[in-house]
C-alpha positions as CSV (number, residue, x, y, z in Angstrom):
1,M,0.0,0.0,0.0
2,K,2.9,2.3,0.7
3,R,4.2,1.8,-2.8
4,K,0.7,2.5,-4.4
5,F,0.4,5.6,-2.2
6,I,3.8,7.1,-2.9
7,T,3.9,6.5,-6.6
8,N,0.4,7.9,-7.2
9,L,1.1,10.8,-4.8
10,L,4.1,11.7,-6.9
11,L,2.0,11.8,-10.1
12,L,-0.7,13.9,-8.4
13,L,1.9,16.3,-7.0
14,F,3.6,16.6,-10.4
15,L,0.3,17.4,-12.2
16,N,-1.0,19.8,-9.6
17,V,2.3,21.6,-9.2
18,L,2.3,22.0,-13.0
19,I,-1.2,23.4,-13.2
20,K,-2.6,24.8,-9.9
21,P,0.1,27.4,-9.0
22,F,-0.4,29.0,-12.4
23,W,-4.1,29.1,-11.8
24,I,-3.7,30.7,-8.3
25,F,-0.9,33.2,-9.0
26,G,-1.3,33.7,-12.8
27,I,-5.1,33.8,-13.2
28,D,-6.8,34.2,-9.8
29,L,-4.4,36.8,-8.5
30,T,-4.5,38.7,-11.8
31,V,-8.3,38.8,-11.7
32,Q,-8.3,40.2,-8.1
33,N,-5.7,42.9,-9.1
34,L,-7.7,43.9,-12.1
35,V,-11.2,44.0,-10.6
36,G,-10.1,45.3,-7.1
37,D,-10.5,44.1,-3.5
38,E,-14.2,45.1,-3.3
39,S,-15.4,43.2,-6.4
40,Y,-13.2,40.2,-5.6
41,G,-14.3,40.3,-2.0
42,L,-17.9,40.1,-3.0
43,Y,-17.2,37.1,-5.3
44,F,-15.0,35.5,-2.5
45,S,-17.8,35.8,0.1
46,L,-20.5,34.5,-2.3
47,L,-18.2,31.6,-3.3
48,N,-17.8,30.6,0.4
49,F,-21.5,31.0,1.0
50,S,-22.2,28.6,-1.9
51,M,-19.6,26.1,-0.5
52,I,-21.0,26.1,3.0
53,L,-24.4,24.9,1.8
54,N,-23.1,22.6,-0.9
55,I,-23.5,19.6,1.4
56,L,-27.1,19.6,0.3
57,L,-25.7,18.7,-3.2
58,D,-23.7,15.8,-1.9
59,F,-25.2,14.8,1.5
60,G,-22.1,12.8,2.3
61,I,-22.6,10.6,-0.8
62,T,-19.0,11.2,-2.2
63,S,-17.2,10.3,1.0
64,Y,-19.4,7.3,1.7
65,N,-19.3,6.1,-1.9
66,N,-15.5,6.4,-2.0
67,K,-15.1,4.2,1.1
68,N,-17.9,1.8,0.0
69,I,-16.5,1.2,-3.6
70,A,-13.0,0.8,-2.2
71,Q,-14.3,-2.1,-0.1
72,H,-17.0,-3.4,-2.5
73,G,-16.1,-2.5,-6.1
74,Q,-18.7,-4.8,-7.5
75,L,-21.5,-2.4,-6.4
76,L,-20.5,0.3,-8.8
77,K,-22.8,-0.7,-11.7
78,K,-25.7,-1.3,-9.3
79,H,-25.4,2.0,-7.5
80,I,-24.4,4.6,-10.1
81,S,-27.7,4.9,-12.0
82,N,-29.6,5.5,-8.8
83,I,-27.0,7.9,-7.3
84,V,-26.9,10.0,-10.4
85,G,-30.7,10.5,-10.2
86,L,-30.3,11.3,-6.5
87,K,-27.6,13.9,-7.3
88,F,-29.9,15.8,-9.7
89,L,-32.8,15.7,-7.1
90,L,-30.4,17.1,-4.4
91,A,-29.2,19.8,-6.9
92,G,-32.8,21.2,-7.1
93,I,-33.1,21.3,-3.3
94,Y,-29.7,22.9,-2.9
95,A,-30.5,25.7,-5.4
96,V,-33.8,26.5,-3.7
97,V,-32.3,26.6,-0.2
98,C,-29.3,28.7,-1.4
99,M,-31.5,31.3,-3.0
100,V,-34.0,31.5,-0.1
101,T,-31.2,31.8,2.4
102,A,-29.6,34.5,0.3
103,L,-32.8,36.5,0.2
104,I,-33.3,36.1,4.0
105,I,-29.8,37.5,4.8
106,G,-30.3,40.4,2.5
107,Y,-28.5,39.7,-0.8
108,K,-29.6,42.0,-3.7
109,Q,-29.9,41.5,-7.4
110,V,-26.2,41.8,-8.2
111,Q,-25.3,39.2,-5.6
112,L,-28.1,36.9,-6.6
113,H,-27.1,36.9,-10.3
114,L,-23.5,35.9,-9.4
115,L,-24.7,33.4,-6.8
116,A,-26.9,31.6,-9.4
117,F,-23.8,30.8,-11.5
118,L,-21.8,29.8,-8.4
119,I,-24.7,27.4,-7.5
120,L,-24.4,25.9,-11.0
121,N,-20.6,25.6,-10.5
122,Q,-21.0,23.9,-7.1
123,F,-23.3,21.3,-8.7
124,L,-20.9,20.6,-11.5
125,I,-18.0,20.3,-9.0
126,S,-20.0,18.0,-6.8
127,F,-21.2,15.8,-9.7
128,T,-17.6,15.5,-11.0
129,L,-16.3,14.6,-7.5
130,Y,-18.9,11.9,-7.1
131,L,-17.9,10.4,-10.5
132,R,-14.2,10.6,-9.5
133,S,-15.0,8.9,-6.1
134,N,-15.9,5.8,-8.2
135,I,-12.6,5.9,-10.1
136,S,-10.5,6.3,-7.0
137,G,-12.6,3.8,-5.1
138,L,-11.5,1.3,-7.7
139,H,-7.9,2.4,-7.1
140,L,-7.6,3.8,-10.6
141,F,-5.4,6.5,-9.1
142,R,-3.6,7.5,-12.3
143,T,-6.8,8.1,-14.2
144,D,-8.2,10.1,-11.2
145,S,-4.9,12.1,-11.1
146,L,-5.3,13.3,-14.7
147,L,-9.0,14.1,-14.1
148,S,-8.2,16.1,-10.9
149,V,-6.4,18.9,-12.9
150,L,-8.8,18.9,-16.0
151,D,-11.1,21.6,-14.8
152,R,-8.3,24.0,-13.8
153,S,-6.5,23.3,-17.1
154,L,-9.6,24.3,-19.0
155,M,-10.1,27.4,-16.8
156,I,-6.5,28.5,-17.4
157,I,-7.0,28.3,-21.2
158,I,-10.3,30.2,-21.2
159,C,-9.2,32.9,-18.7
160,S,-5.8,33.3,-20.4
161,I,-7.6,34.2,-23.6
162,L,-9.8,36.8,-21.7
163,L,-7.0,38.2,-19.6
164,F,-3.9,38.2,-21.8
165,T,-5.3,38.9,-25.3
166,N,-7.1,41.9,-26.7
167,I,-10.4,40.0,-27.1
168,T,-11.9,42.1,-24.2
169,H,-10.0,45.2,-25.0
170,H,-8.0,44.7,-21.8
171,T,-11.0,45.1,-19.5
172,F,-12.3,42.4,-17.2
173,K,-15.4,41.8,-15.0
174,I,-15.7,39.5,-12.1
175,E,-18.8,37.9,-13.8
176,W,-16.6,36.8,-16.7
177,F,-14.4,34.9,-14.2
178,V,-17.4,33.0,-12.9
179,Y,-18.8,32.3,-16.4
180,S,-15.3,30.9,-17.4
181,Q,-15.4,28.5,-14.5
182,S,-18.9,27.4,-15.4
183,A,-17.8,26.4,-18.9
184,A,-14.7,24.6,-17.6
185,Y,-16.6,22.6,-15.0
186,L,-19.2,21.6,-17.5
187,I,-16.7,20.2,-20.0
188,A,-14.7,18.5,-17.2
189,S,-17.9,16.9,-15.8
190,A,-18.8,15.5,-19.2
191,I,-15.4,14.0,-19.8
192,T,-15.3,12.4,-16.3
193,L,-18.8,10.9,-16.9
194,G,-17.5,9.4,-20.2
195,V,-14.6,7.8,-18.3
196,V,-17.0,6.3,-15.7
197,L,-19.4,5.0,-18.4
198,A,-16.4,3.2,-20.0
199,R,-16.4,1.1,-16.9
200,T,-20.2,0.7,-16.3
201,G,-21.7,0.7,-19.7
202,K,-24.9,2.6,-20.6
203,L,-26.3,4.8,-17.9
204,K,-29.9,4.9,-17.0
205,F,-31.5,7.3,-14.6
206,Y,-33.5,5.8,-11.8
207,F,-35.5,7.6,-9.1
208,D,-35.9,4.7,-6.6
209,R,-37.3,6.2,-3.4
210,K,-36.4,3.1,-1.3
211,F,-32.8,3.2,-2.5
212,F,-32.6,6.9,-1.9
213,I,-33.8,6.5,1.7
214,V,-31.5,3.6,2.5
215,F,-28.5,5.3,0.9
216,L,-29.1,8.7,2.5
217,R,-29.5,7.0,5.9
218,K,-26.0,5.6,5.5
219,S,-24.4,8.7,4.1
220,Y,-26.1,11.4,6.2
221,P,-23.5,11.2,9.0
222,Y,-20.9,12.1,6.4
223,A,-23.1,14.9,5.2
224,L,-23.4,16.4,8.7
225,L,-19.6,16.2,9.1
226,I,-18.9,18.0,5.9
227,L,-21.5,20.6,6.7
228,L,-20.0,21.4,10.1
229,M,-16.5,21.4,8.7
230,S,-17.6,23.7,5.9
231,F,-18.9,26.1,8.5
232,Y,-15.7,26.5,10.4
233,N,-13.5,26.5,7.3
234,R,-15.6,28.9,5.1
235,I,-17.8,31.1,7.3
236,D,-15.0,33.7,7.9
237,S,-15.4,35.7,4.7
238,V,-19.2,35.5,4.8
239,M,-19.2,36.9,8.3
240,L,-16.7,39.6,7.4
241,E,-18.8,40.7,4.4
242,R,-22.1,40.7,6.4
243,L,-20.9,42.2,9.8
244,L,-18.7,45.1,8.7
245,P,-19.6,48.3,6.8
246,D,-16.6,47.8,4.6
247,G,-17.1,44.0,4.6
248,K,-16.5,43.5,0.9
249,E,-13.1,45.1,1.1
250,Q,-12.2,43.2,4.3
251,A,-13.2,39.9,2.7
252,G,-11.0,40.8,-0.2
253,I,-8.0,41.5,2.1
254,Y,-8.7,38.2,3.9
255,A,-8.7,36.5,0.5
256,H,-5.1,37.8,-0.1
257,A,-3.7,35.4,2.5
258,F,-6.4,32.7,2.2
259,R,-5.4,32.3,-1.4
260,L,-1.9,31.1,-0.4
261,L,-3.3,28.9,2.4
262,D,-5.6,27.4,-0.2
263,A,-2.6,26.8,-2.5
264,V,-0.6,24.8,0.1
265,S,-3.7,23.0,1.4
266,M,-3.9,21.5,-2.1
267,F,-1.2,19.1,-1.1
268,G,-3.3,18.0,1.9
269,V,-6.3,17.4,-0.3
270,L,-4.2,15.2,-2.6
271,F,-3.1,13.1,0.4
272,A,-6.6,12.7,1.7
273,G,-8.0,11.8,-1.7
274,L,-5.5,9.0,-2.0
275,L,-5.5,7.9,1.7
276,L,-9.3,7.5,2.1
277,P,-9.7,4.4,-0.1
278,I,-6.3,3.1,0.9
279,F,-7.1,3.4,4.7
280,A,-10.6,1.9,4.0
281,R,-9.2,-1.2,2.3
282,M,-6.4,-1.7,4.8
283,L,-8.9,-1.4,7.8
284,K,-11.2,-4.0,6.1
285,Q,-8.2,-6.3,5.5
286,K,-6.8,-5.6,9.0
287,G,-3.5,-4.4,7.6
288,D,-0.7,-2.6,9.4
289,I,-2.5,0.8,9.6
290,G,-0.1,2.3,12.2
291,S,2.9,2.1,9.9
292,M,0.9,3.7,7.0
293,V,-0.4,6.5,9.2
294,Q,3.1,7.4,10.5
295,F,4.5,7.2,6.9
296,S,1.8,9.5,5.4
297,F,1.8,11.9,8.4
298,L,5.5,12.6,8.2
299,L,5.4,13.0,4.4
300,L,2.8,15.8,4.9
301,F,3.5,17.3,8.3
302,V,7.3,17.8,7.9
303,P,6.8,20.0,4.7
304,A,3.9,21.7,6.6
305,I,6.3,22.8,9.4
306,I,8.7,24.2,6.8
307,I,6.1,26.0,4.9
308,S,4.3,27.4,7.9
309,L,7.4,28.7,9.8
310,S,9.2,30.1,6.7
311,S,6.0,32.0,5.7
312,G,6.0,33.5,9.2
313,F,9.6,34.7,8.9
314,Y,9.0,36.2,5.4
315,D,5.4,37.2,5.5
316,K,5.8,40.9,4.5
317,E,8.2,40.1,1.7
318,I,5.8,37.6,0.2
319,M,2.9,40.0,0.4
320,L,5.0,42.7,-1.3
321,L,6.1,40.3,-4.0
322,L,2.5,39.6,-4.9
323,K,1.8,43.3,-5.0
324,Y,-1.1,43.2,-2.6
325,S,-2.6,46.3,-1.1
326,H,-2.8,46.7,2.7
327,T,0.6,44.9,2.9
328,E,1.0,45.1,6.7
329,L,-2.5,43.7,7.4
330,S,-2.3,41.1,4.7
331,A,1.1,39.9,6.1
332,S,-0.3,39.6,9.6
333,I,-3.3,37.6,8.4
334,F,-1.0,35.5,6.2
335,Q,1.2,34.6,9.1
336,L,-1.7,33.4,11.3
337,L,-3.3,31.4,8.5
338,M,-0.1,29.7,7.5
339,V,0.5,28.5,11.1
340,S,-3.1,27.1,11.0
341,F,-1.9,24.9,8.0
342,L,-0.2,22.7,10.7
343,G,-3.7,21.9,12.0
344,I,-5.1,21.4,8.5
345,A,-2.3,19.0,7.6
346,T,-2.9,17.0,10.7
347,T,-6.7,16.9,9.9
348,Y,-6.0,15.5,6.4
349,I,-4.3,12.5,7.9
350,F,-6.2,11.7,11.1
351,G,-9.5,13.0,10.0
352,T,-9.3,10.8,6.8
353,L,-8.3,7.8,8.9
354,L,-11.3,8.2,11.2
355,T,-13.6,8.7,8.2
356,A,-12.2,5.5,6.7
357,N,-12.9,3.7,10.0
358,G,-16.5,5.0,10.0
359,S,-15.9,6.9,13.3
360,I,-18.3,9.6,12.0
361,R,-20.3,10.2,15.2
362,Q,-17.1,11.2,17.1
363,L,-16.0,13.4,14.2
364,N,-19.3,15.1,14.2
365,W,-19.2,16.0,17.9
366,M,-15.7,17.4,17.3
367,A,-16.9,19.4,14.4
368,V,-19.8,20.8,16.4
369,V,-17.4,22.2,19.0
370,G,-15.1,23.5,16.2
371,M,-18.0,25.3,14.5
372,G,-19.2,26.8,17.7
373,L,-15.6,27.9,18.6
374,N,-15.1,29.5,15.1
375,I,-18.4,31.3,14.9
376,G,-18.1,32.6,18.5
377,L,-14.6,33.9,18.0
378,N,-15.6,35.6,14.7
379,L,-18.5,37.3,16.4
380,I,-16.2,38.6,19.2
381,L,-13.2,39.5,17.1
382,I,-14.5,40.8,13.8
383,P,-16.1,44.0,15.2
384,H,-12.8,44.9,16.9
385,I,-10.0,43.8,14.6
386,Q,-11.9,43.0,11.4
387,A,-10.1,40.5,9.0
388,L,-7.3,39.9,11.5
389,G,-10.0,38.6,13.9
390,S,-11.1,36.0,11.4
391,A,-7.5,34.8,11.0
392,W,-7.2,34.4,14.8
393,A,-10.5,32.5,14.8
394,S,-9.3,30.2,12.0
395,L,-6.0,29.5,13.8
396,A,-7.6,28.6,17.1
397,T,-10.2,26.4,15.4
398,Q,-7.8,24.5,13.1
399,L,-5.4,23.7,16.0
400,F,-8.2,22.6,18.3
401,T,-9.8,20.3,15.7
402,A,-6.4,18.8,14.7
403,V,-5.5,17.9,18.3
404,A,-9.0,16.5,18.9
405,Q,-8.8,14.3,15.8
406,T,-5.4,13.0,16.7
407,I,-6.5,12.0,20.2
408,L,-9.6,10.4,18.8
409,A,-7.6,8.3,16.3
410,V,-5.1,7.2,19.0
411,I,-8.0,6.1,21.3
412,I,-10.4,4.5,18.8
413,L,-7.8,2.7,16.6
414,K,-5.4,2.0,19.5
415,L,-2.4,3.6,17.7
416,N,0.9,3.4,19.5
417,I,2.3,6.8,20.6
418,N,5.9,7.1,19.3
419,Y,7.5,9.4,21.8
420,R,10.8,9.2,20.1
421,L,9.2,10.5,16.9
422,I,7.5,13.4,18.8
423,G,10.9,14.3,20.3
424,K,12.4,14.4,16.8
425,L,9.5,16.6,15.5
426,I,10.1,19.1,18.4
427,L,13.8,19.1,17.6
428,F,13.0,19.7,14.0
429,V,10.7,22.7,14.8
430,C,13.5,24.2,16.9
431,F,15.9,23.8,14.0
432,V,13.6,25.4,11.5
433,F,13.2,28.4,13.9
434,L,16.9,28.7,14.2
435,A,17.3,28.4,10.4
436,G,14.7,31.2,10.0
437,Y,16.5,33.4,12.5
438,F,19.9,33.1,10.9
439,S,18.5,33.4,7.4
440,R,17.2,36.8,8.3
441,Q,20.8,38.0,8.6
442,I,21.2,37.5,4.8
443,D,20.8,40.9,3.1
444,T,18.7,39.6,0.1
445,W,15.4,38.3,1.4
446,Y,14.8,35.7,-1.2
447,L,18.2,34.2,-0.7
448,G,17.5,34.0,3.0
449,Y,14.1,32.5,2.3
450,A,15.7,29.9,0.0
451,T,18.4,29.2,2.5
452,M,15.9,28.6,5.3
453,I,13.9,26.1,3.2
454,A,16.9,24.3,1.8
455,T,18.6,23.8,5.2
456,S,15.3,22.7,6.8
457,I,14.7,20.1,4.0
458,L,18.3,18.9,4.4
459,F,17.9,18.5,8.2
460,A,14.6,16.5,7.6
461,F,16.6,14.0,5.6
462,I,19.6,14.0,8.0
463,S,17.3,13.4,11.0
464,R,15.5,10.7,9.0
465,L,12.1,12.2,9.5
466,I,11.8,11.7,5.8
467,N,13.7,8.6,4.7
468,L,15.0,9.2,1.2
469,K,16.4,5.7,0.9
470,A,13.1,4.1,1.8
471,L,11.2,6.3,-0.6
472,A,13.6,5.4,-3.4
473,E,13.2,1.7,-2.6
474,I,9.4,2.0,-2.7
475,I,9.5,3.6,-6.1
476,R,12.0,1.1,-7.4
477,N,9.8,-1.8,-6.3
478,D,6.9,-0.3,-8.1
479,Q,8.8,0.0,-11.3
480,Q,9.8,-3.6,-11.1
481,A,6.3,-4.8,-10.2
């Protein structure tokens, strides 16, 4: 399983490093700089609003289906026709609830128009993710890796034409950005459906009420978990936009730093996408789960330490490099959000492990507390320190939920606590701090930044937190298999 995990992870990393940074820094950042913080802040808050409620589109189906197909691949042909019908039914419910909620909280015509297309986008994303859950559940990871970057690749092509040619006479509207995404998601969804149909044959739509009830009864705990986690991960910008007189601008400033957090969190998403079906199959087969957990945790957490701490030492320089307005405030928010990445990285390992084990009730209670903590802190801090308050709320929530999930995993799955490894991680954190301190003595900041990262990576290999020889052996065995 380690071999399958690491070789497919390398492919995923290669494809995503090739595509997604250009999307984030070449397209998304350019759009914000062109349309301004207020217009982008409105889009950003509406996007997060649509993402909070998108659990109504999925109702836990994707997570449950991924785990279920990984353990019972023969059910794919039986389930897909019913589930596709169910997805369209849920899409209608989601659209109605979104629009009614938007009217209740006071969104006007401009927001509602943009929200309508964001609702369509969320449906297309959800539908594609469901289709991909079948592909990854069958352990067809290479195919899933290629499909994972298809939508972004199409968006880059469409948006590049609009941004970098004279077709729009060098003007750009935030609406065009959303329309471009809609076109890309539609094409990607159609192609992914074609790949799945190649495995299942002709697709027929069924609206079997008994199947819907049985399936939703099994998947609703996953739905509740995703809803609660969406609240404490995405509510910040919505609350900023709604609670403050200059809320749109504050949400735009918050988006400056959140964009970079989203970029590095991409690696955690890749880990979780691979690990869920792998953990699920290993737990069913009663494999050595402790070894796999430690292996995957170190592969993600050690880079997370380097990224988080180096970002803290060079926060202002990175914000200036990206030509953001409100540099000081953006840098402070960025520093806090990047430290919260340590919590996010931990969640992607231990949260995924608990999900694969079916420990959803415990995760839901953890998420309820996390949501309450996040909303409460936002209500207290936003009126006083605005976007910076949301960053503090996010940091506290992510660290709390990460510790809670780690403790739950150790107790429920009876994982052994490796105190020697904990000691090595503490030593590594101290070394990275020292590397950051001494790197600041270098006159040119980007040389200091590169030196800090390079020496930290070198120490990770020297201390054998990441065993380069073992990784090479795993890859070599895969090539010989």
